[in-house]
Every structure is written in structure tokens, then in C-alpha cells.
Short mmCIF file of N, CA and C in Angstrom, two decimals:
data_model
loop_
_atom_site.label_atom_id
_atom_site.label_comp_id
_atom_site.label_asym_id
_atom_site.label_seq_id
_atom_site.Cartn_x
_atom_site.Cartn_y
_atom_site.Cartn_z
N MET A 1 23.18 53.00 -16.12
CA MET A 1 22.07 52.07 -16.94
C MET A 1 21.19 50.58 -15.80
N SER A 2 20.16 51.69 -15.24
CA SER A 2 19.40 50.39 -14.59
C SER A 2 18.42 49.57 -15.21
N ARG A 3 18.17 48.36 -15.34
CA ARG A 3 16.93 47.63 -15.64
C ARG A 3 15.38 47.78 -14.82
N THR A 4 15.05 47.56 -15.61
CA THR A 4 13.56 47.30 -15.65
C THR A 4 13.28 46.64 -15.50
N LYS A 5 11.56 46.70 -14.83
CA LYS A 5 11.50 45.25 -15.26
C LYS A 5 10.18 45.65 -15.94
N LYS A 6 9.63 44.62 -16.64
CA LYS A 6 8.59 44.74 -18.30
C LYS A 6 7.42 44.49 -17.27
N LYS A 7 6.06 45.48 -17.04
CA LYS A 7 5.14 45.82 -16.16
C LYS A 7 3.74 45.02 -17.48
N ARG A 8 3.23 44.25 -16.74
CA ARG A 8 2.22 43.92 -17.84
C ARG A 8 0.84 44.76 -17.42
N ARG A 9 -0.40 45.34 -18.60
CA ARG A 9 -0.44 46.33 -18.16
C ARG A 9 -1.28 45.45 -18.68
N HIS A 10 -2.93 46.22 -18.35
CA HIS A 10 -4.45 46.27 -19.19
C HIS A 10 -4.41 44.37 -18.51
N VAL A 11 -4.24 44.24 -17.37
CA VAL A 11 -4.50 43.00 -16.94
C VAL A 11 -6.03 42.54 -16.94
N SER A 12 -7.04 43.02 -16.96
CA SER A 12 -8.46 42.40 -17.62
C SER A 12 -8.43 42.03 -18.55
N GLN A 13 -6.99 41.90 -18.94
CA GLN A 13 -6.91 41.10 -20.37
C GLN A 13 -6.93 39.60 -20.78
N TYR A 14 -6.49 39.76 -19.32
CA TYR A 14 -5.84 38.44 -18.96
C TYR A 14 -6.42 37.32 -18.20
N ILE A 15 -7.71 37.84 -17.47
CA ILE A 15 -8.46 37.16 -17.18
C ILE A 15 -9.29 36.14 -18.54
N GLN A 16 -9.23 34.77 -17.48
CA GLN A 16 -9.75 33.28 -17.51
C GLN A 16 -11.16 33.70 -17.83
N GLU A 17 -12.06 33.17 -18.67
CA GLU A 17 -13.43 33.38 -18.31
C GLU A 17 -13.89 31.99 -18.24
N ASP A 18 -13.29 30.53 -18.80
CA ASP A 18 -13.41 29.43 -19.01
C ASP A 18 -12.29 28.79 -17.88
N ALA A 19 -12.53 28.61 -16.19
CA ALA A 19 -10.38 28.31 -16.17
C ALA A 19 -10.64 26.90 -16.48
N GLY A 20 -12.10 25.80 -16.25
CA GLY A 20 -11.94 24.24 -16.38
C GLY A 20 -11.97 24.05 -14.70
N PRO A 21 -12.49 22.93 -15.25
CA PRO A 21 -12.96 22.73 -13.44
C PRO A 21 -12.18 22.71 -12.68
N THR A 22 -12.89 22.91 -10.74
CA THR A 22 -11.98 23.01 -9.99
C THR A 22 -11.10 22.37 -9.51
N LYS A 23 -11.13 22.06 -8.67
CA LYS A 23 -9.47 20.83 -8.15
C LYS A 23 -10.84 19.67 -7.58
N ALA A 24 -11.68 20.53 -6.51
CA ALA A 24 -12.85 19.54 -5.84
C ALA A 24 -13.36 18.72 -6.69
N GLU A 25 -13.74 19.74 -7.85
CA GLU A 25 -14.90 18.59 -8.80
C GLU A 25 -14.14 17.57 -10.10
N ARG A 26 -12.89 18.13 -9.84
CA ARG A 26 -11.60 17.51 -10.66
C ARG A 26 -11.11 16.20 -9.60
N LEU A 27 -10.98 16.32 -8.80
CA LEU A 27 -10.90 15.40 -7.60
C LEU A 27 -12.04 13.95 -7.33
N ALA A 28 -13.17 14.97 -7.23
CA ALA A 28 -14.49 13.96 -7.63
C ALA A 28 -14.66 12.86 -8.63
N ASN A 29 -13.61 13.02 -10.17
CA ASN A 29 -14.04 12.87 -10.92
C ASN A 29 -12.88 11.36 -11.14
N PRO A 30 -13.43 10.60 -10.57
CA PRO A 30 -12.72 9.36 -10.47
C PRO A 30 -11.33 9.00 -11.80
N ASN A 31 -11.77 9.77 -12.60
CA ASN A 31 -10.70 9.50 -13.59
C ASN A 31 -9.69 10.79 -14.00
N SER A 32 -10.21 11.71 -13.02
CA SER A 32 -9.18 12.40 -13.79
C SER A 32 -8.07 12.01 -13.13
N TYR A 33 -6.90 13.05 -13.59
CA TYR A 33 -5.43 12.37 -13.61
C TYR A 33 -4.60 13.01 -11.90
N GLU A 34 -5.75 13.95 -10.76
CA GLU A 34 -5.42 14.40 -9.47
C GLU A 34 -5.94 13.83 -8.55
N SER A 35 -7.09 13.04 -9.16
CA SER A 35 -7.72 11.39 -7.87
C SER A 35 -6.96 10.28 -8.46
N ARG A 36 -6.96 9.99 -9.27
CA ARG A 36 -5.47 8.50 -9.60
C ARG A 36 -4.52 8.30 -9.15
N LYS A 37 -3.69 10.43 -9.32
CA LYS A 37 -2.58 10.08 -8.34
C LYS A 37 -3.12 10.66 -6.46
N ARG A 38 -3.77 10.52 -5.62
CA ARG A 38 -4.11 10.61 -4.53
C ARG A 38 -4.23 9.04 -4.57
N LYS A 39 -5.44 8.85 -5.04
CA LYS A 39 -5.70 7.14 -4.81
C LYS A 39 -4.68 6.52 -4.60
N ALA A 40 -2.97 6.53 -6.07
CA ALA A 40 -2.68 5.94 -5.90
C ALA A 40 -0.97 6.15 -4.18
N GLN A 41 -1.28 7.37 -4.51
CA GLN A 41 -0.82 7.74 -2.86
C GLN A 41 -1.25 6.98 -2.29
N LYS A 42 -2.13 7.19 -1.47
CA LYS A 42 -2.70 7.05 -0.86
C LYS A 42 -2.65 4.63 -0.64
N ASP A 43 -2.80 4.12 -1.71
CA ASP A 43 -2.39 2.12 -2.13
C ASP A 43 -1.10 2.13 -1.50
N SER A 44 0.39 3.09 -1.51
CA SER A 44 0.46 2.75 -1.75
C SER A 44 1.77 2.17 -0.49
N LYS A 45 2.11 1.10 -0.86
CA LYS A 45 2.99 0.49 0.18
C LYS A 45 4.33 1.48 0.74
N LYS A 46 3.85 1.51 2.65
CA LYS A 46 5.09 2.33 3.47
C LYS A 46 5.54 1.50 3.85
N PRO A 47 7.48 2.62 3.82
CA PRO A 47 8.39 1.27 4.90
C PRO A 47 8.12 0.98 6.20
N LYS A 48 7.91 -0.42 5.77
CA LYS A 48 7.80 -0.08 7.20
C LYS A 48 9.00 -1.14 8.23
N SER A 49 9.13 -0.50 10.12
CA SER A 49 9.89 0.32 10.40
C SER A 49 10.28 -0.67 11.24
N VAL A 50 11.92 -0.48 11.45
CA VAL A 50 12.73 -1.74 12.30
C VAL A 50 12.04 -2.59 13.25
N TYR A 51 11.04 -1.69 13.85
CA TYR A 51 10.03 -2.67 14.56
C TYR A 51 9.40 -3.62 14.26
N GLN A 52 8.91 -2.99 12.99
CA GLN A 52 7.84 -4.50 13.07
C GLN A 52 8.08 -5.22 12.76
N LYS A 53 9.58 -5.01 11.12
CA LYS A 53 9.91 -6.41 11.20
C LYS A 53 10.57 -7.14 11.91
N GLU A 54 10.68 -7.09 13.15
CA GLU A 54 11.18 -7.59 14.32
C GLU A 54 10.40 -8.62 14.46
N LEU A 55 8.65 -7.47 14.64
CA LEU A 55 7.95 -8.37 15.13
C LEU A 55 7.36 -9.15 14.34
N GLU A 56 7.39 -8.85 13.01
CA GLU A 56 6.89 -9.66 12.09
C GLU A 56 8.27 -11.17 12.27
N LYS A 57 8.98 -11.18 11.62
CA LYS A 57 9.70 -12.52 12.67
C LYS A 57 9.48 -12.71 13.39
N GLN A 58 9.45 -12.04 14.64
CA GLN A 58 9.15 -13.60 15.96
C GLN A 58 7.91 -14.19 15.69
N GLU A 59 6.53 -13.12 14.97
CA GLU A 59 5.37 -14.37 14.68
C GLU A 59 5.50 -15.59 13.37
N ALA A 60 6.10 -14.99 12.24
CA ALA A 60 6.93 -16.21 11.44
C ALA A 60 7.50 -17.28 12.52
N ALA A 61 8.37 -16.96 13.03
CA ALA A 61 8.74 -17.99 13.47
C ALA A 61 8.25 -18.75 14.71
N LYS A 62 7.25 -18.38 15.44
CA LYS A 62 5.88 -18.84 16.20
C LYS A 62 5.45 -19.61 15.56
N LYS A 63 5.12 -18.90 14.27
CA LYS A 63 4.10 -20.15 13.64
C LYS A 63 4.61 -20.62 12.84
N GLN A 64 5.96 -21.07 13.15
CA GLN A 64 6.82 -22.52 11.51
C GLN A 64 7.07 -23.34 13.32
N ASP A 65 7.12 -22.95 14.94
CA ASP A 65 7.07 -23.68 15.45
C ASP A 65 5.61 -24.57 16.45
N SER A 66 4.96 -23.58 16.18
CA SER A 66 3.98 -24.45 16.54
C SER A 66 3.01 -25.21 14.72
N SER A 67 3.56 -24.70 13.30
CA SER A 67 2.96 -25.31 12.33
C SER A 67 4.02 -27.09 12.44
N ASP A 68 5.58 -27.22 13.45
CA ASP A 68 6.15 -28.26 13.20
C ASP A 68 5.58 -29.43 14.65
N GLN A 69 4.44 -28.59 15.13
CA GLN A 69 3.92 -29.70 15.96
C GLN A 69 2.82 -30.71 15.48
N ARG A 70 2.80 -31.97 15.72
CA ARG A 70 1.88 -32.74 14.81
C ARG A 70 0.44 -33.19 15.33
N LYS A 71 -0.90 -31.90 14.94
CA LYS A 71 -1.68 -31.65 15.39
C LYS A 71 -3.17 -33.18 14.70
N GLY A 72 -3.68 -32.96 15.57
CA GLY A 72 -4.51 -34.01 15.37
C GLY A 72 -5.24 -34.14 17.26
N GLY A 73 -6.13 -36.04 16.78
CA GLY A 73 -6.55 -36.19 17.62
C GLY A 73 -6.15 -37.57 18.29
N ARG A 74 -8.06 -37.71 18.92
CA ARG A 74 -7.60 -40.07 18.37
C ARG A 74 -7.23 -40.39 16.91
N LEU A 75 -8.13 -40.21 16.50
CA LEU A 75 -8.28 -40.56 14.74
C LEU A 75 -6.76 -40.52 14.38
N ALA A 76 -5.52 -39.15 14.15
CA ALA A 76 -4.50 -39.35 13.79
C ALA A 76 -3.92 -40.04 13.91
N ASP A 77 -3.52 -40.26 15.94
CA ASP A 77 -3.00 -41.50 16.41
C ASP A 77 -3.54 -42.16 16.28
N LYS A 78 -4.54 -42.87 15.76
CA LYS A 78 -4.26 -45.17 15.62
C LYS A 78 -4.10 -44.55 13.87
N ILE A 79 -4.26 -43.84 12.94
CA ILE A 79 -4.01 -43.80 11.80
C ILE A 79 -1.93 -44.34 11.76
N ARG A 80 -2.11 -42.86 12.54
CA ARG A 80 -0.24 -43.52 12.22
C ARG A 80 0.09 -44.08 13.05
N LYS A 81 -0.41 -45.41 14.10
CA LYS A 81 -0.27 -45.89 14.84
C LYS A 81 -0.09 -47.08 13.28
N LEU A 82 -1.34 -47.47 12.72
CA LEU A 82 -1.61 -47.72 12.09
C LEU A 82 -0.28 -48.49 10.82
N ASN A 83 0.07 -46.80 10.44
CA ASN A 83 0.77 -46.50 9.64
C ASN A 83 2.36 -47.44 9.71
N ALA A 84 2.36 -46.70 11.44
CA ALA A 84 3.92 -47.65 11.71
C ALA A 84 3.64 -49.18 11.89
N GLU A 85 2.78 -49.94 11.53
CA GLU A 85 2.86 -50.80 12.14
C GLU A 85 3.25 -51.89 10.68
N LYS A 86 2.31 -51.42 9.62
CA LYS A 86 2.66 -50.72 8.25
C LYS A 86 4.53 -51.40 7.28
N LYS A 87 4.48 -50.30 7.60
CA LYS A 87 5.91 -50.09 7.50
C LYS A 87 7.04 -51.28 8.63
N ASP A 88 6.41 -51.21 10.09
CA ASP A 88 7.80 -52.59 9.56
C ASP A 88 7.15 -54.12 9.43
N ASP A 89 6.47 -54.32 9.29
CA ASP A 89 6.11 -54.86 8.39
C ASP A 89 6.72 -55.32 6.76
#
């Protein structure tokens, strides 16, 4: 005894008259689920590559080295000199 698949008869009865908004219309609406999902996927943080992480480490090290150096001009040197003299007294 073989099993037969059930067949849908009278398919014309299953056609939906009002299927709702199309996907393009849903994406155009900023409050719809699809548009919020697409925006979240676009804005999500992407994992960085090993190469990019290494570059950022090098840039951070350079920035730290440059911030360690004293910056200033003649006025800063003058203030440092005066502070050193006050400290000695």
C-alpha cells in the first residue's frame, strides 16, 4: 500500500486579496521591523582584523610617546624655571 500526497484542490480559493505592504514599502517605513533590523545590522560593530588591531596598538604607542614629551614654548620654559627656583628656596 503506497502513500499518496494530499493535493490542494481549488487553489483559487487560497489567493489572498489583501497581502499587505510590499517589502519595499516596509523598508521605506522607518518604524517597521525590517527597516529597524536592516539598520541594526548595518550599524553593528564588525570584528576587527588582527592587522587592524596591531595598527591601533602602534598608533596608541606613538600617541603615548608624543604625549610624554613636554610641549610648550618660551613662556612654558620660563614658568618651569620659576617653579624650579621656588622649589629650591
